Short mmCIF file of C-alpha atoms in Angstrom, two decimals:
data_model
loop_
_atom_site.label_atom_id
_atom_site.label_comp_id
_atom_site.label_asym_id
_atom_site.label_seq_id
_atom_site.Cartn_x
_atom_site.Cartn_y
_atom_site.Cartn_z
CA MET A 1 20.05 -33.00 38.34
CA GLU A 2 18.47 -34.52 41.10
CA GLU A 3 19.85 -31.85 43.11
CA ALA A 4 18.11 -29.25 41.26
CA ASP A 5 14.64 -31.35 41.24
CA SER A 6 14.39 -31.21 45.00
CA LYS A 7 15.40 -27.40 45.52
CA TYR A 8 12.32 -26.82 43.01
CA PRO A 9 10.00 -28.97 42.94
CA LEU A 10 7.46 -28.11 40.29
CA LEU A 11 5.74 -30.23 37.45
CA PRO A 12 6.54 -29.09 33.74
CA SER A 13 3.44 -27.19 32.89
CA GLU A 14 4.36 -25.22 36.32
CA ARG A 15 8.28 -24.82 34.91
CA GLU A 16 6.87 -23.53 31.87
CA ASP A 17 4.93 -20.11 33.58
CA VAL A 18 8.03 -19.59 36.38
CA LEU A 19 9.87 -19.51 32.39
CA GLU A 20 7.96 -16.93 30.98
CA ASP A 21 7.45 -15.44 34.49
CA CYS A 22 11.51 -14.72 34.22
CA ASN A 23 11.29 -13.73 30.59
CA LEU A 24 9.12 -10.99 31.12
CA TRP A 25 9.83 -7.26 32.28
CA THR A 26 9.09 -6.58 35.49
CA ARG A 27 6.66 -3.55 36.18
CA THR A 28 10.20 -1.23 37.10
CA GLU A 29 11.77 -2.52 33.31
CA LYS A 30 8.55 -1.95 31.35
CA ARG A 31 8.05 1.90 32.42
CA LYS A 32 12.00 2.05 31.25
CA TRP A 33 12.31 0.41 27.45
CA LEU A 34 8.59 2.26 27.56
CA CYS A 35 10.49 5.59 27.57
CA THR A 36 14.30 5.35 25.64
CA LEU A 37 12.58 2.47 23.04
CA PHE A 38 9.52 6.32 22.63
CA ILE A 39 12.65 8.76 22.81
CA GLY A 40 14.53 6.65 20.78
CA THR A 41 11.64 6.09 18.10
CA SER A 42 11.03 10.21 18.10
CA ALA A 43 15.09 11.29 17.70
CA LEU A 44 14.96 8.31 14.62
CA TYR A 45 12.03 10.64 12.87
CA ALA A 46 13.47 13.21 14.40
CA SER A 47 17.02 12.84 12.14
CA ARG A 48 14.21 10.98 8.49
CA THR A 49 12.03 13.72 8.44
CA SER A 50 15.35 16.81 8.98
CA VAL A 51 16.29 16.45 5.26
CA PRO A 52 13.14 16.41 4.01
CA LEU A 53 12.74 19.94 6.30
CA LEU A 54 16.13 20.93 4.87
CA VAL A 55 15.16 20.52 1.44
CA PRO A 56 14.21 24.01 -0.21
CA ALA A 57 16.91 25.38 1.22
CA ILE A 58 19.75 23.28 0.89
CA ALA A 59 18.31 22.82 -3.07
CA LEU A 60 18.07 26.43 -3.54
CA GLU A 61 21.45 26.52 -1.61
CA ARG A 62 23.30 23.70 -3.97
CA LYS A 63 21.30 24.37 -6.87
CA TRP A 64 19.73 20.40 -6.99
CA SER A 65 16.36 19.73 -9.22
CA LYS A 66 14.11 17.30 -7.39
CA THR A 67 15.48 13.94 -8.97
CA ASN A 68 18.13 14.11 -6.75
CA SER A 69 17.25 14.00 -3.17
CA GLY A 70 16.43 0.43 9.06
CA VAL A 71 17.21 -1.79 11.85
CA HIS A 72 15.06 0.07 14.30
CA PHE A 73 11.42 -1.52 14.36
CA PRO A 74 12.12 -4.94 13.75
CA SER A 75 14.51 -4.79 17.17
CA MET A 76 11.99 -3.27 19.11
CA SER A 77 9.06 -5.43 17.87
CA SER A 78 11.56 -8.68 18.65
CA LEU A 79 11.95 -7.10 21.61
CA THR A 80 7.85 -6.33 22.91
CA SER A 81 7.28 -10.13 21.62
CA ARG A 82 9.53 -11.73 24.01
CA HIS A 83 9.62 -9.81 27.15
CA LEU A 84 5.93 -8.71 27.27
CA ALA A 85 2.79 -10.90 28.20
CA GLU A 86 0.47 -11.44 24.36
CA LYS A 87 -2.43 -9.37 26.05
CA GLU A 88 -0.23 -6.01 26.39
CA ARG A 89 2.46 -6.12 23.62
CA THR A 90 0.03 -4.72 20.83
CA SER A 91 -1.28 -1.81 23.33
CA PHE A 92 2.94 -1.55 24.39
CA PHE A 93 3.98 -1.11 20.63
CA SER A 94 1.29 1.20 19.06
CA ILE A 95 2.58 4.32 21.56
CA LEU A 96 6.09 3.11 20.38
CA THR A 97 5.60 3.88 17.04
CA SER A 98 3.72 6.65 17.86
CA GLY A 99 7.20 8.47 19.02
CA SER A 100 7.86 8.90 15.44
CA ALA A 101 5.12 11.30 14.91
CA ILE A 102 6.95 12.88 17.82
CA GLY A 103 9.79 13.14 16.25
CA THR A 104 8.56 14.08 13.53
CA LEU A 105 6.59 17.23 14.90
CA PHE A 106 9.90 17.93 16.72
CA THR A 107 11.55 18.23 13.28
CA GLY A 108 8.69 20.32 11.75
CA THR A 109 8.65 22.90 15.26
CA PHE A 110 12.07 23.62 16.72
CA GLY A 111 13.76 21.88 13.89
CA SER A 112 12.07 24.85 11.19
CA TYR A 113 12.98 27.61 14.41
CA LEU A 114 16.96 26.30 14.13
CA LEU A 115 16.57 27.17 9.72
CA ASP A 116 15.51 30.26 9.67
CA TYR A 117 17.95 31.60 12.31
CA TYR A 118 20.88 30.11 12.66
CA GLY A 119 20.92 27.51 9.30
CA TRP A 120 20.39 23.80 7.76
CA PRO A 121 23.59 22.73 9.54
CA ALA A 122 22.44 23.23 12.75
CA VAL A 123 19.66 21.26 12.52
CA PHE A 124 22.48 18.01 11.85
CA TYR A 125 23.83 18.85 14.56
CA VAL A 126 21.18 18.82 17.41
CA ILE A 127 19.63 16.23 15.67
CA GLY A 128 22.84 13.84 15.34
CA THR A 129 23.00 14.64 19.22
CA ILE A 130 20.12 13.63 20.23
CA GLY A 131 20.26 10.98 18.68
CA VAL A 132 23.68 10.21 20.20
CA VAL A 133 23.56 10.45 23.98
CA TRP A 134 19.92 8.14 23.19
CA THR A 135 22.09 4.90 22.11
CA LEU A 136 24.35 5.87 25.69
CA VAL A 137 21.69 5.30 27.40
CA LEU A 138 19.80 3.06 25.48
CA ARG A 139 23.43 0.60 26.00
CA LYS A 140 23.23 1.48 29.83
CA ILE A 141 19.86 0.45 29.56
CA ALA A 142 20.84 -2.75 27.96
CA LEU A 143 23.54 -3.75 29.32
CA ALA A 144 21.39 -4.08 32.80
CA LEU A 145 19.08 -6.08 31.43
CA GLU A 146 21.79 -8.35 30.43
CA ARG A 147 23.21 -8.19 33.99
CA ARG A 148 19.64 -9.58 34.88
CA LYS A 149 19.69 -12.29 32.97
CA ALA A 150 22.13 -13.37 34.38
CA VAL A 151 21.08 -13.99 37.14
CA ILE A 152 18.26 -15.47 36.28
CA ASN A 153 20.10 -17.88 33.75
CA SER A 154 22.24 -19.11 37.23
CA VAL A 155 19.71 -20.75 38.38
CA PRO A 156 20.30 -24.67 37.55
CA CYS A 157 19.90 -25.08 33.74
CA LYS A 158 17.13 -27.58 34.09
CA LEU A 159 14.56 -24.38 34.62
CA HIS A 160 15.78 -22.90 31.66
CA SER A 161 16.24 -25.17 29.09
CA SER A 162 13.47 -24.36 26.59
CA LEU A 163 14.23 -20.60 26.51
CA ARG A 164 17.50 -21.62 25.26
CA VAL A 165 15.08 -24.25 22.50
CA LYS A 166 12.94 -21.27 22.20
CA ASP A 167 14.84 -18.77 21.31
CA ASN A 168 17.18 -21.31 18.37
CA ILE A 169 13.82 -22.50 16.74
CA PRO A 170 14.44 -20.80 12.78
CA VAL A 171 12.20 -18.70 10.41
CA PRO A 172 10.01 -20.98 8.26
CA TRP A 173 10.18 -18.32 5.64
CA ILE A 174 9.41 -21.43 2.89
CA ARG A 175 5.86 -21.42 4.84
CA LEU A 176 5.15 -17.99 5.35
CA PHE A 177 6.22 -17.37 1.34
CA GLN A 178 3.35 -20.10 0.58
CA ARG A 179 0.89 -18.23 3.24
CA SER A 180 -1.16 -15.11 1.15
CA GLU A 181 -1.87 -13.92 4.76
CA PHE A 182 1.57 -12.97 5.03
CA TRP A 183 1.94 -11.22 1.93
CA SER A 184 -1.35 -9.00 2.13
CA CYS A 185 0.54 -7.79 5.09
CA VAL A 186 3.68 -7.24 3.16
CA ILE A 187 2.10 -5.85 0.07
CA GLY A 188 -0.38 -3.24 2.56
CA HIS A 189 3.11 -2.11 4.63
CA ALA A 190 4.17 -1.04 0.87
CA CYS A 191 1.99 0.85 0.33
CA GLN A 192 0.61 2.69 2.91
CA ASN A 193 5.40 2.93 3.24
CA ASN A 194 4.97 4.57 -0.44
CA CYS A 195 2.26 6.92 1.09
CA PHE A 196 4.26 8.09 4.50
CA PHE A 197 7.52 8.48 3.27
CA LEU A 198 5.97 10.87 0.06
CA LEU A 199 3.77 12.69 2.01
CA LEU A 200 7.61 12.60 4.16
CA SER A 201 9.63 13.66 1.34
CA TRP A 202 7.80 16.13 -0.49
CA LEU A 203 5.24 17.43 1.97
CA PRO A 204 7.48 20.78 2.66
CA THR A 205 8.26 20.91 -0.49
CA TYR A 206 4.63 20.88 -2.19
CA PHE A 207 3.49 24.13 0.28
CA HIS A 208 6.27 25.80 -0.48
CA ASP A 209 6.17 25.00 -4.32
CA THR A 210 2.09 25.77 -4.35
CA PHE A 211 1.47 28.46 -1.21
CA PRO A 212 5.08 29.74 -0.95
CA GLU A 213 3.79 32.51 1.85
CA ALA A 214 2.84 29.79 3.85
CA LYS A 215 4.26 29.69 7.45
CA GLY A 216 7.02 26.68 7.33
CA TRP A 217 6.85 25.84 10.76
CA VAL A 218 2.34 25.29 10.87
CA VAL A 219 2.69 23.18 7.56
CA ASN A 220 5.89 20.91 9.68
CA MET A 221 3.72 20.77 12.88
CA VAL A 222 0.19 20.88 12.48
CA PRO A 223 -0.07 17.54 9.51
CA TRP A 224 2.61 15.36 11.94
CA LEU A 225 1.16 17.13 15.66
CA PHE A 226 -2.74 14.98 14.54
CA CYS A 227 -0.76 11.42 13.75
CA ILE A 228 -0.41 11.60 18.07
CA PRO A 229 -4.52 11.45 18.98
CA SER A 230 -4.83 9.60 15.86
CA THR A 231 -2.06 6.17 16.80
CA PHE A 232 -4.47 6.37 20.52
CA LEU A 233 -7.95 7.07 18.65
CA GLY A 234 -6.77 3.35 16.51
CA LYS A 235 -5.73 2.20 19.59
CA TRP A 236 -9.20 2.47 21.72
CA LEU A 237 -10.75 1.43 18.65
CA SER A 238 -8.48 -1.57 18.02
CA GLU A 239 -9.35 -2.95 21.49
CA LYS A 240 -13.38 -1.47 21.74
CA LEU A 241 -13.89 -3.67 18.53
CA ILE A 242 -12.26 -7.16 20.34
CA ALA A 243 -13.11 -6.12 23.48
CA HIS A 244 -17.50 -6.77 21.72
CA GLY A 245 -16.49 -9.93 20.39
CA HIS A 246 -14.81 -9.24 17.24
CA SER A 247 -12.78 -11.33 15.70
CA ILE A 248 -8.29 -9.99 15.91
CA THR A 249 -8.58 -10.46 12.38
CA TYR A 250 -11.35 -8.13 11.66
CA THR A 251 -10.60 -5.28 13.72
CA ARG A 252 -6.54 -5.57 11.88
CA LYS A 253 -9.46 -5.19 8.51
CA VAL A 254 -11.33 -2.31 9.94
CA ILE A 255 -8.59 -0.56 10.86
CA GLU A 256 -6.24 -0.54 8.29
CA VAL A 257 -9.25 0.05 6.00
CA ILE A 258 -9.67 3.80 8.42
CA CYS A 259 -5.50 4.16 7.31
CA LEU A 260 -5.15 3.26 3.69
CA GLY A 261 -9.32 5.24 3.30
CA SER A 262 -8.09 8.14 4.79
CA GLN A 263 -5.07 9.14 3.08
CA ALA A 264 -6.05 8.13 -0.61
CA LEU A 265 -9.38 10.32 0.59
CA GLY A 266 -6.43 13.03 2.04
CA LEU A 267 -5.08 12.71 -1.32
CA ILE A 268 -7.55 12.64 -3.51
CA LEU A 269 -9.30 16.02 -2.30
CA ILE A 270 -5.86 18.26 -1.58
CA GLY A 271 -5.69 18.06 -5.91
CA GLN A 272 -8.92 19.90 -6.50
CA THR A 273 -8.79 22.17 -3.42
CA LYS A 274 -6.18 25.43 -4.44
CA ASP A 275 -6.97 27.62 -1.08
CA TYR A 276 -3.95 27.01 1.06
CA TYR A 277 -6.16 25.56 4.10
CA TRP A 278 -8.29 22.98 2.64
CA ALA A 279 -5.07 21.67 1.82
CA LEU A 280 -3.47 21.85 5.30
CA ILE A 281 -6.43 20.12 6.38
CA CYS A 282 -6.56 16.82 3.46
CA MET A 283 -2.88 16.22 3.95
CA THR A 284 -3.85 16.71 7.85
CA LEU A 285 -5.91 13.94 7.40
CA SER A 286 -3.61 12.06 5.06
CA ILE A 287 -0.76 11.80 7.06
CA SER A 288 -3.02 11.51 11.05
CA ALA A 289 -4.02 8.06 9.09
CA THR A 290 -0.87 6.82 9.30
CA GLY A 291 -1.71 6.68 14.04
CA PHE A 292 -4.52 4.11 12.13
CA HIS A 293 -1.86 1.93 10.64
CA ASN A 294 -0.23 1.36 13.46
CA ASN A 295 -2.56 -0.46 15.09
CA ALA A 296 -3.08 -2.91 12.39
CA ILE A 297 -0.75 -3.83 10.07
CA ILE A 298 2.59 -2.78 12.25
CA VAL A 299 1.99 -5.41 14.93
CA ASN A 300 0.59 -7.85 12.66
CA PRO A 301 3.50 -10.07 12.28
CA GLN A 302 3.07 -10.24 16.03
CA ASP A 303 0.11 -11.88 14.84
CA LEU A 304 1.12 -13.87 12.06
CA ALA A 305 4.57 -15.31 13.52
CA PRO A 306 4.31 -14.18 17.62
CA GLN A 307 7.46 -16.18 18.13
CA HIS A 308 9.40 -14.83 15.07
CA SER A 309 8.20 -11.06 15.04
CA GLY A 310 11.07 -9.53 14.88
CA SER A 311 12.15 -10.90 11.65
CA VAL A 312 9.11 -11.02 10.05
CA PHE A 313 8.38 -7.34 10.34
CA GLY A 314 12.40 -6.89 9.12
CA LEU A 315 11.02 -8.74 6.00
CA MET A 316 8.15 -6.76 5.74
CA ASN A 317 9.76 -3.38 6.65
CA THR A 318 12.42 -3.84 4.12
CA VAL A 319 10.29 -4.91 0.84
CA GLY A 320 8.23 -1.45 2.36
CA ALA A 321 11.09 0.03 1.86
CA VAL A 322 11.70 -0.22 -1.37
CA PRO A 323 8.11 1.54 -2.66
CA GLY A 324 9.02 4.45 0.31
CA PHE A 325 11.75 4.74 -1.98
CA MET A 326 10.43 4.50 -5.69
CA GLY A 327 7.62 6.45 -5.13
CA VAL A 328 9.25 8.93 -3.56
CA TYR A 329 11.94 9.34 -6.94
CA LEU A 330 8.84 8.01 -9.31
CA ALA A 331 7.11 12.34 -7.36
CA GLY A 332 10.26 14.06 -8.46
CA TYR A 333 10.63 11.87 -12.08
CA ILE A 334 6.49 13.31 -12.31
CA LEU A 335 7.51 16.39 -10.47
CA GLU A 336 10.29 17.47 -13.85
CA THR A 337 8.82 16.25 -16.08
CA THR A 338 4.66 17.10 -15.88
CA ASN A 339 4.94 19.69 -13.12
CA SER A 340 1.66 18.38 -11.70
CA TRP A 341 1.24 17.80 -7.99
CA VAL A 342 -2.47 16.42 -8.78
CA ALA A 343 -0.62 13.57 -10.53
CA VAL A 344 1.46 12.88 -7.69
CA PHE A 345 -1.29 12.86 -5.16
CA GLN A 346 -3.21 10.48 -7.74
CA THR A 347 -0.66 8.40 -8.09
CA THR A 348 0.01 7.61 -4.93
CA ALA A 349 -3.83 7.13 -3.77
CA ALA A 350 -4.19 4.91 -6.21
CA ILE A 351 -1.55 2.50 -5.08
CA ASN A 352 -3.12 3.14 -0.80
CA MET A 353 -6.18 0.80 -2.68
CA PHE A 354 -4.87 -1.22 -4.26
CA GLY A 355 -3.15 -2.25 -0.80
CA CYS A 356 -5.98 -1.37 1.52
CA VAL A 357 -8.33 -4.16 -0.80
CA VAL A 358 -5.18 -7.16 -0.96
CA PHE A 359 -5.15 -6.35 3.00
CA LEU A 360 -9.03 -6.41 3.19
CA VAL A 361 -9.29 -10.28 0.97
CA PHE A 362 -6.31 -11.58 2.73
CA GLY A 363 -5.22 -10.01 5.55
CA SER A 364 -5.33 -11.74 8.97
CA GLY A 365 -5.15 -11.51 12.83
CA ASN A 366 -4.31 -15.12 13.15
CA ALA A 367 -0.78 -17.03 14.37
CA ILE A 368 -0.22 -18.94 10.60
CA VAL A 369 3.20 -20.78 11.90
#
């Protein structure tokens, strides 16, 4: 141990800085992980959206009724919180989440082409193959990172002792469950998830039923195309607000209100129009607003619990998945019993506004654990 001290004559604070630098990704690693995780997010949402795209065709063939119809984001949140400096995390993560729009866009355009010319099984084959290839690439990059960590850990253990302690800190769930800031984040995400997955699942069916003459590739491409610029617009606005002296809390609330409020407005308006182009514009407004969510509640676990963001995001996403599939089923039930898309959209808009009020009142951008 004395020999190690003579080789590394660092003060405790200096050792912490060295440790932090060793744990962060290098510039090359940042580029590799940004590209890999971005493509992974795109592939994930390409596979997720393949079923909604194909539902009208499969339902017609299989005689389905409307009532019959993860770990990725928590892992990304944990990775970015561990291997990026604090000032880089929000920007990096919001770019990654925009991959969801790319994947959805890919399914809506190329998937529509495959559906029209080769049938719905071809969409599953192509997207499934992309997922397998990405998994193999991710494995290769992850192994390279593990080898680098092994080299770092070969340095005398005293320098890295604090790293082992940090990695083993248990998540203070009891303290989190007692904080309204945590629950506002969970509830806001659940309400937005309800809206997002309803649009994700029922968008092709809505246009197929209401405007049968509409071209599938337009319906499945245009609304999701605007998710990408809205994500970067939300990122730019967040950075602008913070640069002008506004707090993280204020910034997160403003961005999330834009998201949930715009989605609710689009849903209310779409129920009042019978024109195809206005319906497309309203749906585009609701879907593109998701990009602002990527810069607010999606990154909020890194604000509330920097050392446990992956676990917190995992719980938040698990709870958010419940209204996600329940809302999709409820929409199908409403359509079967009332045949009213207006009722579906107005119910979803009301849920959105509830989540908006909760996060506006109780949300926070400060660490609570």
